[in-house]
mmCIF file of C-alpha atoms in Angstrom:
data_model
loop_
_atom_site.group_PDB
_atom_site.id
_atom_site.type_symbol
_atom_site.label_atom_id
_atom_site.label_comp_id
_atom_site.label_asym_id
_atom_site.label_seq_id
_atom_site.Cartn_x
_atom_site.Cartn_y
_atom_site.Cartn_z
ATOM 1 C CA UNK A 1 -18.540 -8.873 17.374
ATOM 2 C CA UNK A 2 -17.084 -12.259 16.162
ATOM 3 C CA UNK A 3 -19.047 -13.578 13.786
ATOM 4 C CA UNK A 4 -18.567 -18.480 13.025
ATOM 5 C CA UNK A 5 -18.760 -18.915 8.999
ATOM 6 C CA UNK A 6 -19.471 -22.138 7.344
ATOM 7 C CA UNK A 7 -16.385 -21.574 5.073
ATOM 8 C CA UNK A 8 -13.973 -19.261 3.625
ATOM 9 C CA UNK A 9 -15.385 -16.895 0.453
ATOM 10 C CA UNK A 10 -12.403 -15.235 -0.411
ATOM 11 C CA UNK A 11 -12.159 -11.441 -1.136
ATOM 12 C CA UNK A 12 -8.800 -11.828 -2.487
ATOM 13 C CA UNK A 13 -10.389 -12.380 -5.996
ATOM 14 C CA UNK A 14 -12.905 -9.327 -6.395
ATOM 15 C CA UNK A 15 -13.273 -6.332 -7.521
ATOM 16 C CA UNK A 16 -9.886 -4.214 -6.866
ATOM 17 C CA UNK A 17 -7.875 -6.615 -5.539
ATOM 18 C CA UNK A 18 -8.548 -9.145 -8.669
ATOM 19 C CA UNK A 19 -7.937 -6.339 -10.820
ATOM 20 C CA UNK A 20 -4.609 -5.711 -9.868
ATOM 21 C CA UNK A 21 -3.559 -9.461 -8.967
ATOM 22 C CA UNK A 22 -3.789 -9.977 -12.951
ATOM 23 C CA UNK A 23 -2.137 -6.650 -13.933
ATOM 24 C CA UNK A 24 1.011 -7.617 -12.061
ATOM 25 C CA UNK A 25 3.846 -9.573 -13.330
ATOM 26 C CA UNK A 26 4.077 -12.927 -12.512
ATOM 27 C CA UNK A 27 6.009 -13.736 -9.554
ATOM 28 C CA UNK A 28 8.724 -15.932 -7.946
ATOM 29 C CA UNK A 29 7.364 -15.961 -4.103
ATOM 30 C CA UNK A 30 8.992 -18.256 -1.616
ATOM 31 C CA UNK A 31 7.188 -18.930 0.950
ATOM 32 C CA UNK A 32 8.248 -19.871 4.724
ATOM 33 C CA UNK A 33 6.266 -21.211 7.589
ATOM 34 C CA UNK A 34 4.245 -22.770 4.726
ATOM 35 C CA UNK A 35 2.168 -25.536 7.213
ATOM 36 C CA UNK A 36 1.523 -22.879 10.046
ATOM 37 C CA UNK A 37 -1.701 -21.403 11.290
ATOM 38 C CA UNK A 38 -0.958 -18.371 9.276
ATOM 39 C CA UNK A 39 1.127 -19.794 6.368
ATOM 40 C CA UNK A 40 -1.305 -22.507 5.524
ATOM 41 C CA UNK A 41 -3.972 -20.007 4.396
ATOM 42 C CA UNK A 42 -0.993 -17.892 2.946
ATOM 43 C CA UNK A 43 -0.277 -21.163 0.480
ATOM 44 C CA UNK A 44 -4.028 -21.332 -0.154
ATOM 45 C CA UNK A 45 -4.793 -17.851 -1.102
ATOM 46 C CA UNK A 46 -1.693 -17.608 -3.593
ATOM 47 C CA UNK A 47 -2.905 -21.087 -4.975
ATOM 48 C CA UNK A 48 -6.064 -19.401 -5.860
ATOM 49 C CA UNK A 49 -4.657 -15.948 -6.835
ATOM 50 C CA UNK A 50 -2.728 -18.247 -9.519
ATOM 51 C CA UNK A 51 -5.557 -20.204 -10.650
ATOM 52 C CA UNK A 52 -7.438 -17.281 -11.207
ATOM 53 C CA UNK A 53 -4.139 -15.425 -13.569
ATOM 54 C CA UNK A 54 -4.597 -18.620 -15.467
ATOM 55 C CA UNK A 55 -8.201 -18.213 -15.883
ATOM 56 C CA UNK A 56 -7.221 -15.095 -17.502
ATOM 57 C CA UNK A 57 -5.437 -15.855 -19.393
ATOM 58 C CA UNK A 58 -1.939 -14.588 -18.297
ATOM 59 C CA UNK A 59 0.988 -16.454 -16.456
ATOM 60 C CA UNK A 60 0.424 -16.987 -12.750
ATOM 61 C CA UNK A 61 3.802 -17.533 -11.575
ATOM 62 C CA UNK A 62 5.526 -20.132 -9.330
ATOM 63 C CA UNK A 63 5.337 -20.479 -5.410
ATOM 64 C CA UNK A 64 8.283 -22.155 -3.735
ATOM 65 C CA UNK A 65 7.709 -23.786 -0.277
ATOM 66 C CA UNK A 66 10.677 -23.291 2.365
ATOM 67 C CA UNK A 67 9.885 -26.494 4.783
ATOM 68 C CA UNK A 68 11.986 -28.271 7.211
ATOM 69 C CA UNK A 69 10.380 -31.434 5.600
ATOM 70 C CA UNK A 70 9.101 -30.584 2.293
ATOM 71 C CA UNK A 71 8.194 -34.031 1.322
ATOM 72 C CA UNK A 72 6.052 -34.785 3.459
ATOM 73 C CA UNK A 73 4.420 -31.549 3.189
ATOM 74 C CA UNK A 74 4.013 -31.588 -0.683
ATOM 75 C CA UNK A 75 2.278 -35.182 -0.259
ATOM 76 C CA UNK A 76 0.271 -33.345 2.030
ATOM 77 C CA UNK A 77 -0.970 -30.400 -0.468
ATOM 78 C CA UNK A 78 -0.826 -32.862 -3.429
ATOM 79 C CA UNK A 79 -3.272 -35.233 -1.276
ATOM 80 C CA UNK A 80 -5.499 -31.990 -0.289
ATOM 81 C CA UNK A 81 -5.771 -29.928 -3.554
ATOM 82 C CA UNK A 82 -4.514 -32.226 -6.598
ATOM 83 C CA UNK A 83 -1.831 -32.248 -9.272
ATOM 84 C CA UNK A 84 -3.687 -29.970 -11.277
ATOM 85 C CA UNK A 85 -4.019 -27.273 -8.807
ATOM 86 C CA UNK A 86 -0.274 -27.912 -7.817
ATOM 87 C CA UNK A 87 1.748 -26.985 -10.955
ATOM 88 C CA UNK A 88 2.969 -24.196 -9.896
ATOM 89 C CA UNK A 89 4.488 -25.049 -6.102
ATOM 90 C CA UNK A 90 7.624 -26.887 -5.717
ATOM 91 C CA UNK A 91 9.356 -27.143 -2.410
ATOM 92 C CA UNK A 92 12.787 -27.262 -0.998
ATOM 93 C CA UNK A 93 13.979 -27.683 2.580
ATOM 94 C CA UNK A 94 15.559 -25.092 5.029
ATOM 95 C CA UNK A 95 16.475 -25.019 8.301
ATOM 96 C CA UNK A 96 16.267 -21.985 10.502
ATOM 97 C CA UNK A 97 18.138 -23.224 13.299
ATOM 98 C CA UNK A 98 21.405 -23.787 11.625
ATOM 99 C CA UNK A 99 20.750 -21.909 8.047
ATOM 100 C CA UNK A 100 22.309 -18.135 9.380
ATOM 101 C CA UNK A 101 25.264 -17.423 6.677
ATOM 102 C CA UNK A 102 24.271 -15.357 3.672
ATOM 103 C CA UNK A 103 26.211 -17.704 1.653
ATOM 104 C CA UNK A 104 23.812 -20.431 2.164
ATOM 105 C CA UNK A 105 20.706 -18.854 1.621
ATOM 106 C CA UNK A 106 22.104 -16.733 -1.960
ATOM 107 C CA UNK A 107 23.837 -20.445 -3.264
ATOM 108 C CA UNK A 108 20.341 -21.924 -2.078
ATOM 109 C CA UNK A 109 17.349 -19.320 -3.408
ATOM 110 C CA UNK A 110 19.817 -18.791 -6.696
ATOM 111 C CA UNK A 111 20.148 -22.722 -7.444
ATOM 112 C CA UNK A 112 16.480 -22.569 -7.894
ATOM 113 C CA UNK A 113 16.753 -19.956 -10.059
ATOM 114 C CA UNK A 114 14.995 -17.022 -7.310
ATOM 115 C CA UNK A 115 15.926 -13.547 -7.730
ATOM 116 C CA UNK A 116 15.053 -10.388 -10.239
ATOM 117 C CA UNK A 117 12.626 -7.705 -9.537
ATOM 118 C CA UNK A 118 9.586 -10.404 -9.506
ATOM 119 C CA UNK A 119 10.832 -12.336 -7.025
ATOM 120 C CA UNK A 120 9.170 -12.197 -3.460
ATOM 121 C CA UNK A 121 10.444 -13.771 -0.266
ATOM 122 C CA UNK A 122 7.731 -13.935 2.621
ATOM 123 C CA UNK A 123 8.787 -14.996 6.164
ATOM 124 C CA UNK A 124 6.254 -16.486 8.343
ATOM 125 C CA UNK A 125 8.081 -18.322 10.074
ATOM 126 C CA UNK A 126 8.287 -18.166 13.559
ATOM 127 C CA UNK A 127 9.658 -19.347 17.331
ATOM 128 C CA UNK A 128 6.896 -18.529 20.090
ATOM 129 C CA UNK A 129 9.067 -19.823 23.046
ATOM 130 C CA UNK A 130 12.157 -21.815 23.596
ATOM 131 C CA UNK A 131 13.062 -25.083 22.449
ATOM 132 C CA UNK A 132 14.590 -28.195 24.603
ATOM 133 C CA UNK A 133 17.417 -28.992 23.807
ATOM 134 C CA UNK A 134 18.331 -26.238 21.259
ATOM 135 C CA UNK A 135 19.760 -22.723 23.552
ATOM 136 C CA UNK A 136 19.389 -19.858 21.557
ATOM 137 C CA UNK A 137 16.463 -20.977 19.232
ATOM 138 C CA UNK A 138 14.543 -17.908 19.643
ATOM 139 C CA UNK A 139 16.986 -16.284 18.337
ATOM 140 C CA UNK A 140 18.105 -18.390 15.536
ATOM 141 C CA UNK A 141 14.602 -18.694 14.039
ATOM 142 C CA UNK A 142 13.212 -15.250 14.729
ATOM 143 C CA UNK A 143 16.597 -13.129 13.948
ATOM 144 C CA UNK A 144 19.865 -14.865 12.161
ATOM 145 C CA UNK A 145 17.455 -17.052 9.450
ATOM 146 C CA UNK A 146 15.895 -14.322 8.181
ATOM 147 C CA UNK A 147 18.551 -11.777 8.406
ATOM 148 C CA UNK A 148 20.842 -13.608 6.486
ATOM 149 C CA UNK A 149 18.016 -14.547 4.189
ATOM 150 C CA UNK A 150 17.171 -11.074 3.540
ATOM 151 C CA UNK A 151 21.142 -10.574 2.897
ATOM 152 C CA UNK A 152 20.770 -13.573 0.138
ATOM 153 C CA UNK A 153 17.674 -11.532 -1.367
ATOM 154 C CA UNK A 154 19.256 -8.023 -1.317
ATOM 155 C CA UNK A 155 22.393 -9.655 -3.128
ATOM 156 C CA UNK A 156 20.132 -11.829 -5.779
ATOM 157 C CA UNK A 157 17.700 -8.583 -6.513
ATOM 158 C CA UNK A 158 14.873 -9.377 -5.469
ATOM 159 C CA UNK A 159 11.766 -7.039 -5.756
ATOM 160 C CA UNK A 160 10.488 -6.938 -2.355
ATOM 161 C CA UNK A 161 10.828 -9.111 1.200
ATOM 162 C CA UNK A 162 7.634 -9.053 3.552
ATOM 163 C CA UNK A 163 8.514 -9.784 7.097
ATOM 164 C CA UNK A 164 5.421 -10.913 9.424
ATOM 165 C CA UNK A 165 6.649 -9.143 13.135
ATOM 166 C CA UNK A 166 4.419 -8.617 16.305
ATOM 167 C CA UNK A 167 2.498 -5.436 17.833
ATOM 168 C CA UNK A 168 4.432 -4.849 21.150
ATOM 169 C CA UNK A 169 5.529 -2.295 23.855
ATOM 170 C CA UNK A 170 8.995 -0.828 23.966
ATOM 171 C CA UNK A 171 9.392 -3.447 27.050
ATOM 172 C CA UNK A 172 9.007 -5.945 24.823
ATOM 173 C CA UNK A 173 10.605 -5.322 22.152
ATOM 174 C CA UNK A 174 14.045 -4.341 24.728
ATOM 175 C CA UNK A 175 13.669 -8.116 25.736
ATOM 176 C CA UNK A 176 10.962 -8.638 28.399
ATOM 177 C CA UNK A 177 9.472 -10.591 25.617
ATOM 178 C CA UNK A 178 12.301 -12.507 23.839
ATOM 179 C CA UNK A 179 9.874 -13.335 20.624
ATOM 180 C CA UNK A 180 9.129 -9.848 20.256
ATOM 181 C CA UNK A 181 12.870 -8.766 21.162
ATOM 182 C CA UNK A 182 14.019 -11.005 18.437
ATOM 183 C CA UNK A 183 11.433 -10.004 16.031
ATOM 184 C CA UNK A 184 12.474 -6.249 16.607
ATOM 185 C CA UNK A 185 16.088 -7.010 15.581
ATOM 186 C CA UNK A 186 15.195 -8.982 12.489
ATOM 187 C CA UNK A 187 12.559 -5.672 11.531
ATOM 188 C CA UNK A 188 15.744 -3.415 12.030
ATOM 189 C CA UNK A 189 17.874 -5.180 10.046
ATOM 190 C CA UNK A 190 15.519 -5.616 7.306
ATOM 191 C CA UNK A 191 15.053 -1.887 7.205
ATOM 192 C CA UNK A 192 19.237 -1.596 6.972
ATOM 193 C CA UNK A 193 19.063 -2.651 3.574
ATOM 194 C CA UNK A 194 18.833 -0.315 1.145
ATOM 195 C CA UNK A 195 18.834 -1.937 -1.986
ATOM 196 C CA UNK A 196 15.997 -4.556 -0.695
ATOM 197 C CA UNK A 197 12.259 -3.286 -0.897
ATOM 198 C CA UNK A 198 10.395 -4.432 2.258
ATOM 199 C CA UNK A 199 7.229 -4.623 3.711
ATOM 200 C CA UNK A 200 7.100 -5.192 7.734
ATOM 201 C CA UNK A 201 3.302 -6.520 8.623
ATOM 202 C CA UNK A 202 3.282 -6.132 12.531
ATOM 203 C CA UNK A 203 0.409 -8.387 13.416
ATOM 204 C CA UNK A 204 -1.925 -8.765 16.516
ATOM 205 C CA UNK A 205 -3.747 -11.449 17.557
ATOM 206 C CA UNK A 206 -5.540 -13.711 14.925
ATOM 207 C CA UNK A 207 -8.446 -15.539 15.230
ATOM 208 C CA UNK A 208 -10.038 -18.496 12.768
ATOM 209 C CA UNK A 209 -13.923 -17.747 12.685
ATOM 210 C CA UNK A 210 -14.247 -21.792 11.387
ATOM 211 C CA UNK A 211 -12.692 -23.312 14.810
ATOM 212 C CA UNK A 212 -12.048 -20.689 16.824
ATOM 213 C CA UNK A 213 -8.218 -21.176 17.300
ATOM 214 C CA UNK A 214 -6.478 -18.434 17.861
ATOM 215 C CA UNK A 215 -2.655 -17.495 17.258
ATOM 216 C CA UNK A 216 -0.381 -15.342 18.082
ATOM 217 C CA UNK A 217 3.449 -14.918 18.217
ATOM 218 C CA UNK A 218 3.213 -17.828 16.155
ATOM 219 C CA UNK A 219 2.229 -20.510 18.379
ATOM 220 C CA UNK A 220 -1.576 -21.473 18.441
ATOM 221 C CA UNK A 221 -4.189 -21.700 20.894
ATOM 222 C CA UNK A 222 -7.671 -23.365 20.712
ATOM 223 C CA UNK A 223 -10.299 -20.873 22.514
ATOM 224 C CA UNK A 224 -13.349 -23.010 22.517
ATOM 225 C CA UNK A 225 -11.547 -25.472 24.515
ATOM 226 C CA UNK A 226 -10.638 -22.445 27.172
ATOM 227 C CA UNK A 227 -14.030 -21.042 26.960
ATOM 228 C CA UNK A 228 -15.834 -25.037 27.474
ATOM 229 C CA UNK A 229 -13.735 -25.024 31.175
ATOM 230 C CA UNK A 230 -15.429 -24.689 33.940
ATOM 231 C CA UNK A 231 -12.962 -21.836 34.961
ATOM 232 C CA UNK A 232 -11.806 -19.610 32.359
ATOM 233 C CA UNK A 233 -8.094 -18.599 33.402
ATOM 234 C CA UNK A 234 -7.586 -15.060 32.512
ATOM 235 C CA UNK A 235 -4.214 -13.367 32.536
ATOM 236 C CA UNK A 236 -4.106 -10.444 34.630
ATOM 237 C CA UNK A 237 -7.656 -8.093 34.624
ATOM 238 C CA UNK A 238 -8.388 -9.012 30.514
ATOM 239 C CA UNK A 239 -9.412 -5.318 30.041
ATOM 240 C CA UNK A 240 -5.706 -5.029 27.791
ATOM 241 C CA UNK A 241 -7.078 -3.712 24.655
ATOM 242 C CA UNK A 242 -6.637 -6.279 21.328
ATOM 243 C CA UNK A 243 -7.645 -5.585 17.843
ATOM 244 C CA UNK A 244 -8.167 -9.085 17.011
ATOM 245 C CA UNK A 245 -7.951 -10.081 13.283
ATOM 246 C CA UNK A 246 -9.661 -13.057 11.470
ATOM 247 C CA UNK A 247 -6.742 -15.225 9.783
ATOM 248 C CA UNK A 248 -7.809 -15.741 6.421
ATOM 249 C CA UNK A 249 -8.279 -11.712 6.034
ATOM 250 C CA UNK A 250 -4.518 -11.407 7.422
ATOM 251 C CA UNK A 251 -3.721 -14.209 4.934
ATOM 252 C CA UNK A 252 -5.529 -12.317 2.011
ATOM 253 C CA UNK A 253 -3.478 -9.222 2.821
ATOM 254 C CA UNK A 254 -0.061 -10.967 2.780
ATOM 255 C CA UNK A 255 -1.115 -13.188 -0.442
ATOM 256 C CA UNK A 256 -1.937 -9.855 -2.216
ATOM 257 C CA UNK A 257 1.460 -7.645 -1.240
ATOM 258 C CA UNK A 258 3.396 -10.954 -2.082
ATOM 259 C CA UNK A 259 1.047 -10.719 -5.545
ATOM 260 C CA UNK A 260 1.632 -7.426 -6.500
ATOM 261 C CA UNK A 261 3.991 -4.567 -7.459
ATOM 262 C CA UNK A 262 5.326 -3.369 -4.245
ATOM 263 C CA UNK A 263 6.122 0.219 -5.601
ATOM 264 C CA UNK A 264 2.214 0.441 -5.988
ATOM 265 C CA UNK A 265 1.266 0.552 -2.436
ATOM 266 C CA UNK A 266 1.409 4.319 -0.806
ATOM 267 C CA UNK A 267 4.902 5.672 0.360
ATOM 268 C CA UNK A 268 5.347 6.096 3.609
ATOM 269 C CA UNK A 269 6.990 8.409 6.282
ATOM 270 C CA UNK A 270 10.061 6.702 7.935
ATOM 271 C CA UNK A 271 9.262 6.046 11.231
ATOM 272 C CA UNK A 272 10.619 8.261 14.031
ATOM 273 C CA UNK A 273 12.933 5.212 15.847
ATOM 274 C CA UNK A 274 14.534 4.710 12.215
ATOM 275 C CA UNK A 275 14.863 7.950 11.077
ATOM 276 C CA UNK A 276 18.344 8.037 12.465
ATOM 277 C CA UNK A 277 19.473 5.232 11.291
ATOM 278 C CA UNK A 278 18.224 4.903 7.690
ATOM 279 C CA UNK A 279 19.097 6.462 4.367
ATOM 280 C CA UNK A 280 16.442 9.230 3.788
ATOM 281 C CA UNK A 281 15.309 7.788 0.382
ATOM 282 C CA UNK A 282 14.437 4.492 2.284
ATOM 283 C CA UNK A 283 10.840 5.656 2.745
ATOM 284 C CA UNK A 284 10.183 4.911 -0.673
ATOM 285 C CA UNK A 285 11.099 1.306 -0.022
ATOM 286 C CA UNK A 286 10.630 0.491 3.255
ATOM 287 C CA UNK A 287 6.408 0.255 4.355
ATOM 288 C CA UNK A 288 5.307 -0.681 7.481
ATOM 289 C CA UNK A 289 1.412 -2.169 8.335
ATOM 290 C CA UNK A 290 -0.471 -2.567 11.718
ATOM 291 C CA UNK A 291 -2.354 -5.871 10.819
ATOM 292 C CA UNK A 292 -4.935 -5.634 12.859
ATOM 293 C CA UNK A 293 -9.007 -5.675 12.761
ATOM 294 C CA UNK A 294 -11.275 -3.352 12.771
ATOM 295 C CA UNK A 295 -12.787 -3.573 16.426
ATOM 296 C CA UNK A 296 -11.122 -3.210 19.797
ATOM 297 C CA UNK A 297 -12.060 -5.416 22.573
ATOM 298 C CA UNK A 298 -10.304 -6.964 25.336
ATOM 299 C CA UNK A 299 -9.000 -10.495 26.015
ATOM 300 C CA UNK A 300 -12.299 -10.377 28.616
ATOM 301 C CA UNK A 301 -14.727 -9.669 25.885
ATOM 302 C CA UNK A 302 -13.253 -11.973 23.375
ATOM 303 C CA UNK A 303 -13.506 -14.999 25.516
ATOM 304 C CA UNK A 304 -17.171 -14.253 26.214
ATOM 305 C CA UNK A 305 -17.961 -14.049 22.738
ATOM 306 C CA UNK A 306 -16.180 -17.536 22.387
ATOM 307 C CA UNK A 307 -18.224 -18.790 25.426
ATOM 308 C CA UNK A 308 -21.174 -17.623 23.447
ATOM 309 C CA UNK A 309 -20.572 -19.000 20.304
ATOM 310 C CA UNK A 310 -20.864 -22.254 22.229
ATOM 311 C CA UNK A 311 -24.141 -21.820 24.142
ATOM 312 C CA UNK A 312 -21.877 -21.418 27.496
ATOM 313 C CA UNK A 313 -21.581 -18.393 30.080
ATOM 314 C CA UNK A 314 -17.928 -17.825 30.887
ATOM 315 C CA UNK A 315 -16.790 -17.720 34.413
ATOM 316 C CA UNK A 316 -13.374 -16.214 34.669
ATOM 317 C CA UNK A 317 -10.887 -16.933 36.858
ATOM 318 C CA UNK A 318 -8.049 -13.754 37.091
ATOM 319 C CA UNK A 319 -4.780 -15.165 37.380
ATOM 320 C CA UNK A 320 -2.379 -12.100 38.787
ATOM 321 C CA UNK A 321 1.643 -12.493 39.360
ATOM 322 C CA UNK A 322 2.870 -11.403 42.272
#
């Protein structure tokens, strides 16, 4: 059941996960997709993950924001949270559609003096469909950025690279679903590289309890406004099963990998699709999460519980290709 809260309490800073957010070394984390549905909250839990370091008393690193227009989003944050809180975020500006040599990205990340065992480069961000006017953009945003990114980390040493990726079917992922095609590649070639630690975080659909938007394959989709229609359209029957996650927990659990010592977390088994492929030592450096919540319900169910949530009964309309 899908629960509305007032506001955000986050776990990020209790117990365990506290405990081991101030053990770590301070980090070096650059951070794409910073303004998105999922990187916002990203930004917001490292901001207080650093605040809280200082509050203890030991260094709480630096956070660099990988924006297409990083002024205007760092008069946005400074306008939000305040100088104070902002100390340790700078931004710089990248472009996914054009930024796919490893030269670019190693000149770029190393002029700001990224790289070394605490550095941490997360990718959020994402293509959801094609763009007018740009062919190929799918690709370029979902595959070649962060490919040759990942390149540009292996080469400057950094400690770890987290890749956000989708849940999907082998259909999918062979290109029925370009997004989840292109994703596929970019988790495959991020699992080539030996030298690079990496942590793949396939994630399902994600929910925000506060306005009940949803996202997924990085666009994002406002559910109380489908569930307030007098028809609810309904791909298909809607009995597909989803493990639906809220955002901010996804957004804790990326903050605190990003946080942390990588070689901490529980060594995996290669998968069987990679095993092939991939240096057998790799499973001490290569981990790979289902990000996904703890209940299973269908797109059916979730839209009722929207409907709910806003004193309305859904009527669904099943919309079925031929």
């Amino acid at each position: 059941m899908l629960k509305r809260r007032a506001s955000w309490s986050p776990t990020l800073l209790r117990g365990f996960a506290a405990d081991e957010i101030v053990a770590s070394r301070p980090k070096q984390i650059a951070l794409s997709g910073p303004a998105g549905f999922l990187g916002s909250r990203v930004f917001k839990a490292i901001l207080d993950a650093h605040a809280h370091r200082k509050a203890c008393g030991v260094p709480p690193g630096e956070l660099v924001l990988l924006s297409s227009s990083p002024g205007t989003l760092m008069g946005k944050l400074y306008a939000e949270y305040g100088s104070k809180r902002m100390t340790t975020v700078r931004a710089t500006r990248v472009d996914y559609y054009h930024q796919h040599d490893q030269e670019s990205w190693h000149d770029q990340l190393g002029s700001l003096g990224l790289g070394g065992p605490d550095a941490c480069f997360v990718n959020l961000a994402a293509l959801a469909g094609p763009v007018s006017g740009r062919p190929g953009s799918m690709l370029q945003v979902n595959y070649r950025a962060p490919t040759a990114a990942g390149l540009a980390c292996e080469q400057l040493g950094f400690g770890h690279f987290i890749q956000s990726s989708t849940q999907a079917t082998k259909a999918e992922r062979a290109g029925q679903v370009p997004y989840s095609r292109a994703k596929s590649m970019a988790d495959f070639s991020l699992a080539r590289m030996s030298r690079l630690p990496v942590s793949v975080l396939s994630l399902g659909l994600l929910y925000c309890k506060e306005d009940l938007n949803v996202g997924q394959s990085g666009s994002v989709l406002n559910m109380a406004d489908l569930a307030l229609l007098p028809l609810t359209p309904i791909m298909g029957s809607g009995l597909a099963p989803l493990q639906p996650l809220e955002v901010a927990d996804a957004a804790e659990r990326l903050a605190f990998l990003a946080l942390t010592e990588p070689a901490a977390r529980p060594v995996q088994p290669l998968p069987a699709h990679l095993l092939a492929f991939l240096d057998r030592e790799r499973h001490y450096t290569l981990r790979m999460y289902d990000a996904v919540g703890p209940d299973t319900l269908s797109m059916l169910e979730l839209m009722h519980t929207f409907a709910r949530l806003n004193g309305r009964t859904l009527r669904p309309i099943f919309v079925v290709s031929l």
